[in-house]
Short mmCIF file of C-alpha atoms in Angstrom, two decimals:
data_model
loop_
_atom_site.label_atom_id
_atom_site.label_comp_id
_atom_site.label_asym_id
_atom_site.label_seq_id
_atom_site.Cartn_x
_atom_site.Cartn_y
_atom_site.Cartn_z
CA UNK A 1 99.20 147.35 156.73
CA UNK A 2 101.64 145.08 154.86
CA UNK A 3 100.76 144.20 151.31
CA UNK A 4 99.96 140.54 150.50
CA UNK A 5 102.41 139.71 147.76
CA UNK A 6 101.62 136.03 147.33
CA UNK A 7 99.36 136.60 144.35
CA UNK A 8 101.92 138.91 142.73
CA UNK A 9 104.55 136.21 143.04
CA UNK A 10 102.12 133.64 141.55
CA UNK A 11 101.44 135.96 138.61
CA UNK A 12 105.19 136.49 138.16
CA UNK A 13 105.79 132.75 138.05
CA UNK A 14 102.86 132.28 135.65
CA UNK A 15 104.13 134.88 133.15
CA UNK A 16 107.59 133.32 133.22
CA UNK A 17 106.04 129.93 132.51
CA UNK A 18 104.06 131.45 129.62
CA UNK A 19 107.28 132.85 128.12
CA UNK A 20 108.93 129.41 128.54
CA UNK A 21 106.06 127.69 126.75
CA UNK A 22 106.05 130.21 123.89
CA UNK A 23 109.82 129.73 123.57
CA UNK A 24 109.25 126.11 122.41
CA UNK A 25 110.70 124.45 125.49
CA UNK A 26 110.71 120.64 125.55
CA UNK A 27 107.31 119.24 124.67
CA UNK A 28 106.56 117.67 128.04
CA UNK A 29 107.27 120.93 129.83
CA UNK A 30 105.12 122.97 127.46
CA UNK A 31 102.20 120.56 127.83
CA UNK A 32 102.56 120.76 131.63
CA UNK A 33 102.57 124.57 131.60
CA UNK A 34 99.61 124.88 129.17
CA UNK A 35 97.43 122.96 131.62
CA UNK A 36 97.21 125.83 134.08
CA UNK A 37 99.19 128.97 133.24
CA UNK A 38 96.47 130.93 131.46
CA UNK A 39 93.65 129.89 133.83
CA UNK A 40 95.94 131.09 136.63
CA UNK A 41 95.77 134.68 135.29
CA UNK A 42 91.96 134.56 135.28
CA UNK A 43 91.90 133.07 138.79
CA UNK A 44 94.24 135.73 140.16
CA UNK A 45 92.14 138.46 138.54
CA UNK A 46 88.98 137.08 140.13
CA UNK A 47 90.76 136.94 143.44
CA UNK A 48 90.58 140.75 143.62
CA UNK A 49 86.92 141.07 142.60
CA UNK A 50 84.89 142.88 145.24
CA UNK A 51 81.13 142.80 145.88
CA UNK A 52 81.21 146.60 146.23
CA UNK A 53 81.16 146.75 142.42
CA UNK A 54 77.63 145.37 142.41
CA UNK A 55 76.55 148.89 143.35
CA UNK A 56 79.35 150.69 141.60
CA UNK A 57 79.50 149.07 138.15
CA UNK A 58 80.88 152.17 136.53
CA UNK A 59 84.09 152.08 138.59
CA UNK A 60 84.67 148.42 137.76
CA UNK A 61 84.14 148.91 134.04
CA UNK A 62 86.38 151.99 134.05
CA UNK A 63 89.15 149.95 135.65
CA UNK A 64 88.73 147.19 133.07
CA UNK A 65 88.77 149.73 130.24
CA UNK A 66 91.85 151.49 131.61
CA UNK A 67 93.74 148.32 132.48
CA UNK A 68 92.85 146.09 129.53
CA UNK A 69 90.98 147.75 126.68
CA UNK A 70 93.15 150.88 126.36
CA UNK A 71 96.53 149.03 126.49
CA UNK A 72 95.18 146.51 123.99
CA UNK A 73 94.05 149.20 121.54
CA UNK A 74 97.16 151.31 121.94
CA UNK A 75 99.63 148.53 121.23
CA UNK A 76 97.50 146.70 118.70
CA UNK A 77 97.35 149.94 116.66
CA UNK A 78 101.06 150.52 117.13
CA UNK A 79 101.97 147.03 115.78
CA UNK A 80 99.39 147.43 113.00
CA UNK A 81 101.12 150.64 111.89
CA UNK A 82 104.57 149.04 111.82
CA UNK A 83 103.43 145.70 110.33
CA UNK A 84 104.49 146.51 106.76
CA UNK A 85 107.63 148.27 108.02
CA UNK A 86 108.65 144.97 109.67
CA UNK A 87 108.68 143.39 106.20
CA UNK A 88 110.85 146.14 104.81
CA UNK A 89 113.49 145.79 107.52
CA UNK A 90 113.33 141.94 107.51
CA UNK A 91 111.72 141.19 110.84
CA UNK A 92 108.72 139.61 109.09
CA UNK A 93 108.72 137.81 105.75
CA UNK A 94 106.54 135.50 103.65
CA UNK A 95 109.02 132.63 103.75
CA UNK A 96 109.10 131.59 107.42
CA UNK A 97 106.25 131.46 109.88
CA UNK A 98 104.73 129.25 112.55
CA UNK A 99 105.24 125.54 113.30
CA UNK A 100 102.26 124.62 111.09
CA UNK A 101 103.79 126.36 108.12
CA UNK A 102 101.56 129.40 108.12
CA UNK A 103 103.07 132.73 107.25
CA UNK A 104 102.02 136.33 107.44
CA UNK A 105 101.79 138.87 104.58
CA UNK A 106 102.02 142.63 104.18
CA UNK A 107 98.70 144.38 104.69
CA UNK A 108 96.90 146.18 101.92
CA UNK A 109 95.40 149.59 102.72
CA UNK A 110 91.98 148.01 102.98
CA UNK A 111 93.24 145.27 105.36
CA UNK A 112 94.80 147.89 107.62
CA UNK A 113 91.56 149.78 107.81
CA UNK A 114 89.57 146.62 108.53
CA UNK A 115 92.05 145.56 111.21
CA UNK A 116 91.77 149.00 112.77
CA UNK A 117 87.99 148.69 112.98
CA UNK A 118 88.28 145.17 114.39
CA UNK A 119 90.74 146.27 117.04
CA UNK A 120 88.41 148.95 118.36
CA UNK A 121 85.09 147.10 118.02
CA UNK A 122 86.00 143.45 118.75
CA UNK A 123 89.39 143.55 120.53
CA UNK A 124 90.78 141.40 117.70
CA UNK A 125 92.51 142.17 114.39
CA UNK A 126 95.91 142.40 116.12
CA UNK A 127 99.10 141.28 114.40
CA UNK A 128 99.15 137.54 115.07
CA UNK A 129 102.91 137.25 114.51
CA UNK A 130 103.90 140.12 116.81
CA UNK A 131 101.03 140.13 119.26
CA UNK A 132 100.16 136.44 119.53
CA UNK A 133 99.16 136.60 123.19
CA UNK A 134 96.84 139.58 122.87
CA UNK A 135 93.72 137.40 123.02
CA UNK A 136 94.15 137.49 126.78
CA UNK A 137 93.24 141.17 126.94
CA UNK A 138 89.84 140.50 125.34
CA UNK A 139 89.38 137.25 127.28
CA UNK A 140 89.85 138.87 130.69
CA UNK A 141 87.93 142.00 129.71
CA UNK A 142 84.87 140.04 128.59
CA UNK A 143 85.14 137.41 131.39
CA UNK A 144 85.30 139.93 134.20
CA UNK A 145 82.47 142.12 132.97
CA UNK A 146 80.36 139.06 132.21
CA UNK A 147 80.94 137.85 135.76
CA UNK A 148 79.81 141.19 137.17
CA UNK A 149 76.65 141.18 135.05
CA UNK A 150 75.69 137.63 135.95
CA UNK A 151 76.41 138.24 139.62
CA UNK A 152 74.36 141.43 139.66
CA UNK A 153 71.39 139.73 137.94
CA UNK A 154 71.40 136.81 140.35
CA UNK A 155 71.94 139.06 143.35
CA UNK A 156 68.92 141.15 142.42
CA UNK A 157 66.85 137.96 141.89
CA UNK A 158 67.76 136.18 145.15
CA UNK A 159 66.37 137.83 148.24
CA UNK A 160 67.55 135.41 150.97
CA UNK A 161 70.95 136.25 152.48
CA UNK A 162 71.62 132.53 152.89
CA UNK A 163 71.11 131.81 149.19
CA UNK A 164 73.11 134.90 148.16
CA UNK A 165 76.21 133.16 149.51
CA UNK A 166 75.68 130.45 146.89
CA UNK A 167 75.76 132.88 143.96
CA UNK A 168 79.56 132.61 143.26
CA UNK A 169 79.24 128.83 143.06
CA UNK A 170 76.13 129.05 140.90
CA UNK A 171 77.88 131.29 138.40
CA UNK A 172 80.74 128.81 138.04
CA UNK A 173 78.28 125.97 137.50
CA UNK A 174 76.37 128.03 134.92
CA UNK A 175 79.56 128.84 132.99
CA UNK A 176 80.74 125.24 133.03
CA UNK A 177 77.36 124.04 131.73
CA UNK A 178 77.33 126.64 128.97
CA UNK A 179 80.89 125.82 127.93
CA UNK A 180 80.09 122.11 127.95
CA UNK A 181 77.00 122.70 125.76
CA UNK A 182 79.01 124.92 123.49
CA UNK A 183 81.88 122.53 122.92
CA UNK A 184 79.70 119.40 122.71
CA UNK A 185 77.57 120.91 119.95
CA UNK A 186 80.36 122.95 118.33
CA UNK A 187 78.49 126.23 118.90
CA UNK A 188 79.97 129.70 118.57
CA UNK A 189 79.20 133.10 120.11
CA UNK A 190 79.08 135.04 116.90
CA UNK A 191 79.62 138.39 118.60
CA UNK A 192 82.95 137.26 120.04
CA UNK A 193 86.02 136.65 117.93
CA UNK A 194 87.14 133.00 118.10
CA UNK A 195 83.69 131.92 119.24
CA UNK A 196 83.79 132.87 122.94
CA UNK A 197 85.17 129.70 124.50
CA UNK A 198 88.19 131.39 126.05
CA UNK A 199 86.04 134.26 127.37
CA UNK A 200 83.44 131.95 128.92
CA UNK A 201 86.00 129.59 130.48
CA UNK A 202 87.81 132.71 131.65
CA UNK A 203 84.61 133.77 133.45
CA UNK A 204 84.52 130.37 135.17
CA UNK A 205 88.12 130.68 136.36
CA UNK A 206 87.52 134.34 137.35
CA UNK A 207 84.77 133.02 139.57
CA UNK A 208 87.09 130.35 141.00
CA UNK A 209 89.46 133.13 142.00
CA UNK A 210 86.75 135.05 143.80
CA UNK A 211 85.68 131.90 145.68
CA UNK A 212 89.24 131.08 146.61
CA UNK A 213 89.66 134.55 148.12
CA UNK A 214 87.00 133.68 150.68
CA UNK A 215 89.05 130.70 151.87
CA UNK A 216 92.60 131.98 151.30
CA UNK A 217 93.39 132.59 154.99
CA UNK A 218 91.92 129.25 156.04
CA UNK A 219 93.86 127.51 153.27
CA UNK A 220 97.11 129.13 154.36
CA UNK A 221 96.43 128.21 157.97
CA UNK A 222 95.71 124.59 157.02
CA UNK A 223 99.03 124.04 155.27
CA UNK A 224 101.19 126.56 157.09
CA UNK A 225 103.83 123.94 157.99
CA UNK A 226 106.59 123.43 155.51
CA UNK A 227 106.00 119.74 155.03
CA UNK A 228 102.32 120.30 154.42
CA UNK A 229 103.06 122.87 151.69
CA UNK A 230 105.75 120.64 150.18
CA UNK A 231 103.66 117.49 149.94
CA UNK A 232 100.46 119.13 148.74
CA UNK A 233 102.50 120.90 146.05
CA UNK A 234 104.01 117.58 144.97
CA UNK A 235 100.57 115.94 144.80
CA UNK A 236 99.10 118.83 142.80
CA UNK A 237 102.08 118.80 140.43
CA UNK A 238 101.87 115.06 139.82
CA UNK A 239 98.11 115.28 139.04
CA UNK A 240 98.71 118.17 136.63
CA UNK A 241 101.53 116.23 134.95
CA UNK A 242 99.37 113.12 134.53
CA UNK A 243 96.67 115.24 132.89
CA UNK A 244 99.25 116.82 130.60
CA UNK A 245 100.46 113.38 129.61
CA UNK A 246 97.20 111.51 129.21
CA UNK A 247 94.41 114.11 128.91
CA UNK A 248 96.11 117.15 127.45
CA UNK A 249 94.04 120.36 127.50
CA UNK A 250 94.54 124.11 127.48
CA UNK A 251 92.52 127.28 126.78
CA UNK A 252 92.72 126.81 123.02
CA UNK A 253 89.73 128.48 121.39
CA UNK A 254 89.20 125.32 119.31
CA UNK A 255 89.04 123.02 122.29
CA UNK A 256 87.02 119.82 121.89
CA UNK A 257 84.48 118.53 124.42
CA UNK A 258 87.07 116.09 125.78
CA UNK A 259 89.59 118.88 126.17
CA UNK A 260 86.93 120.96 127.92
CA UNK A 261 86.30 118.14 130.39
CA UNK A 262 90.03 117.75 130.90
CA UNK A 263 90.75 121.38 131.72
CA UNK A 264 89.18 122.51 135.08
CA UNK A 265 90.86 120.00 137.41
CA UNK A 266 94.50 120.46 136.33
CA UNK A 267 93.94 124.22 135.92
CA UNK A 268 92.70 124.64 139.49
CA UNK A 269 95.27 122.29 140.96
CA UNK A 270 97.95 124.03 138.94
CA UNK A 271 96.86 127.35 140.48
CA UNK A 272 97.06 125.81 143.97
CA UNK A 273 100.50 124.39 143.19
CA UNK A 274 101.79 127.80 142.14
CA UNK A 275 100.05 129.44 145.13
CA UNK A 276 101.86 127.04 147.45
CA UNK A 277 105.19 127.79 145.84
CA UNK A 278 104.44 131.50 146.07
CA UNK A 279 103.71 131.21 149.80
CA UNK A 280 107.10 129.63 150.33
CA UNK A 281 108.87 132.26 148.25
CA UNK A 282 106.98 135.02 150.10
CA UNK A 283 108.40 134.01 153.48
CA UNK A 284 111.84 135.52 152.85
CA UNK A 285 112.46 139.08 151.73
CA UNK A 286 115.22 138.48 149.22
CA UNK A 287 116.06 139.44 145.66
CA UNK A 288 114.07 136.51 144.22
CA UNK A 289 110.90 137.57 145.96
CA UNK A 290 111.36 141.21 144.96
CA UNK A 291 112.01 140.15 141.35
CA UNK A 292 108.91 137.95 141.17
CA UNK A 293 106.70 140.59 142.78
CA UNK A 294 107.93 143.16 140.30
CA UNK A 295 107.41 140.72 137.46
CA UNK A 296 103.88 139.90 138.68
CA UNK A 297 103.04 143.56 138.91
CA UNK A 298 104.10 144.11 135.26
CA UNK A 299 102.73 141.02 133.50
CA UNK A 300 100.90 143.07 130.84
CA UNK A 301 104.22 144.52 129.59
CA UNK A 302 105.59 141.01 129.16
CA UNK A 303 102.39 139.93 127.40
CA UNK A 304 102.85 142.83 124.97
CA UNK A 305 106.57 142.67 124.22
CA UNK A 306 107.90 139.17 124.83
CA UNK A 307 107.47 138.07 121.23
CA UNK A 308 109.38 141.08 119.91
CA UNK A 309 112.06 140.49 122.58
CA UNK A 310 112.50 136.95 121.23
CA UNK A 311 113.87 138.42 118.02
CA UNK A 312 117.12 139.37 119.78
CA UNK A 313 117.76 135.72 120.59
CA UNK A 314 116.67 134.67 117.12
CA UNK A 315 119.53 136.71 115.70
CA UNK A 316 121.97 134.82 117.95
CA UNK A 317 120.46 131.48 116.90
CA UNK A 318 120.75 132.43 113.24
CA UNK A 319 124.42 133.23 113.76
CA UNK A 320 125.04 130.07 115.79
CA UNK A 321 123.53 127.69 113.23
CA UNK A 322 124.39 129.77 110.15
CA UNK A 323 120.69 129.92 109.24
CA UNK A 324 118.88 132.00 106.64
CA UNK A 325 118.54 135.51 108.11
CA UNK A 326 114.87 135.48 107.12
CA UNK A 327 114.25 132.88 109.86
CA UNK A 328 114.03 135.81 112.24
CA UNK A 329 110.44 136.00 110.97
CA UNK A 330 109.57 132.63 112.56
CA UNK A 331 106.66 132.74 114.99
CA UNK A 332 107.13 132.78 117.90
CA UNK A 333 110.75 131.58 117.85
CA UNK A 334 113.01 129.86 115.33
CA UNK A 335 111.83 126.26 115.09
CA UNK A 336 115.12 124.78 113.89
CA UNK A 337 116.33 122.21 116.42
CA UNK A 338 114.12 123.83 119.06
CA UNK A 339 113.36 120.56 120.82
CA UNK A 340 116.98 119.53 121.09
CA UNK A 341 118.93 122.65 122.02
CA UNK A 342 118.65 124.98 124.99
CA UNK A 343 117.86 128.19 123.15
CA UNK A 344 114.47 128.25 124.90
CA UNK A 345 116.38 129.29 128.02
CA UNK A 346 117.84 132.33 126.24
CA UNK A 347 114.43 133.09 124.73
CA UNK A 348 112.93 133.01 128.19
CA UNK A 349 115.55 135.34 129.66
CA UNK A 350 115.04 137.81 126.79
CA UNK A 351 111.21 137.45 126.79
CA UNK A 352 110.98 138.30 130.46
CA UNK A 353 114.07 140.42 130.98
CA UNK A 354 113.91 142.87 128.10
CA UNK A 355 110.27 143.97 128.68
CA UNK A 356 111.04 144.36 132.42
CA UNK A 357 114.19 146.33 131.65
CA UNK A 358 112.22 148.65 129.40
CA UNK A 359 109.59 149.02 132.14
CA UNK A 360 112.21 149.80 134.78
CA UNK A 361 113.96 152.39 132.60
CA UNK A 362 110.60 154.01 131.80
CA UNK A 363 109.74 154.25 135.50
CA UNK A 364 113.12 155.76 136.31
CA UNK A 365 112.66 158.34 133.56
CA UNK A 366 109.21 159.28 134.86
CA UNK A 367 110.56 159.67 138.36
CA UNK A 368 113.31 162.00 137.14
CA UNK A 369 110.81 163.92 135.08
CA UNK A 370 108.53 164.39 138.10
CA UNK A 371 111.49 165.61 140.21
CA UNK A 372 112.26 168.28 137.63
CA UNK A 373 108.70 169.59 137.48
CA UNK A 374 108.54 171.18 140.98
CA UNK A 375 111.86 172.92 140.50
CA UNK A 376 110.64 174.42 137.22
CA UNK A 377 107.34 175.43 138.77
CA UNK A 378 109.01 177.05 141.74
CA UNK A 379 111.48 178.96 139.53
CA UNK A 380 108.60 180.16 137.34
CA UNK A 381 106.61 181.37 140.38
CA UNK A 382 109.80 183.12 141.71
CA UNK A 383 110.22 184.95 138.42
CA UNK A 384 106.62 186.15 138.58
#
């Protein structure tokens, strides 16, 4: 059975868009991307949710722990340990920081210990200047498990098969109502870092992905002709752009009630736009498709390393403009002239390409290592 690679391509496109937005691309483009690129990851994750996990919760939780919690802890601890070293070698400093003027500082021994505890217990405490996108690990981890819990509770409460079919829709409605209440009253989930908005909206989008899965084949059949895909994509894109221009919203943890109301429509239409583009790209087996599938299958590595990869381009920009070398500490990229030059293109290439190159080399090394193992084992058994 051939693998359906449309979702992998969509994830590949989404992670590239994230890297573009973080690279301080032109403002209109960043606003457009922010409308849907993070919801898209939650939607694609929900796409693969299966009802079999209602009776096998342990397997689902183990997968979430292995795929999200462990990578988060491993790399958060790694960057925690090298945080002060980054100051000594000049990658970080207390002079240059983010666009708002905030800077980072070396950690005291007490701060390092507290961050370590926070990493393990709250999936927070990560190095904001080196791991700025790490909130996604916690967001998806909490959202997916929350979805499973709510679904299981409702499934055990509803006895009618007819009404059970409505559970996915009911969960989405519940999460929207809770998020609306939360943002309208300015409430916080005290047990979740940043108040829980991202996690709860993530649960809503996760549910949207599961619902879409039920209609994916029908959707593809309805717009299988090229002109249908083309025009629906244009319509979706125009609507998303209008929202980004007049009712800007994203998954910011400090979102207002108006921003909350502005998010679901462009986020869902943005997903459908990218899904349409992915269907077109999936039709031909060429290098672009293979690259996007590979990228979509390794999005976590780009989440982890794209900010560090930016530093290579920052060095080039410092040389080009004769800037203070300490500007390499800017988060996420050097802000000087960022809205007028094209360095965001180089940042994007590095932010996507370097993590993927490291991944590819690591995979090649593992394959070579595995090939050596049997020969060693056979030689050892022969000697015995």
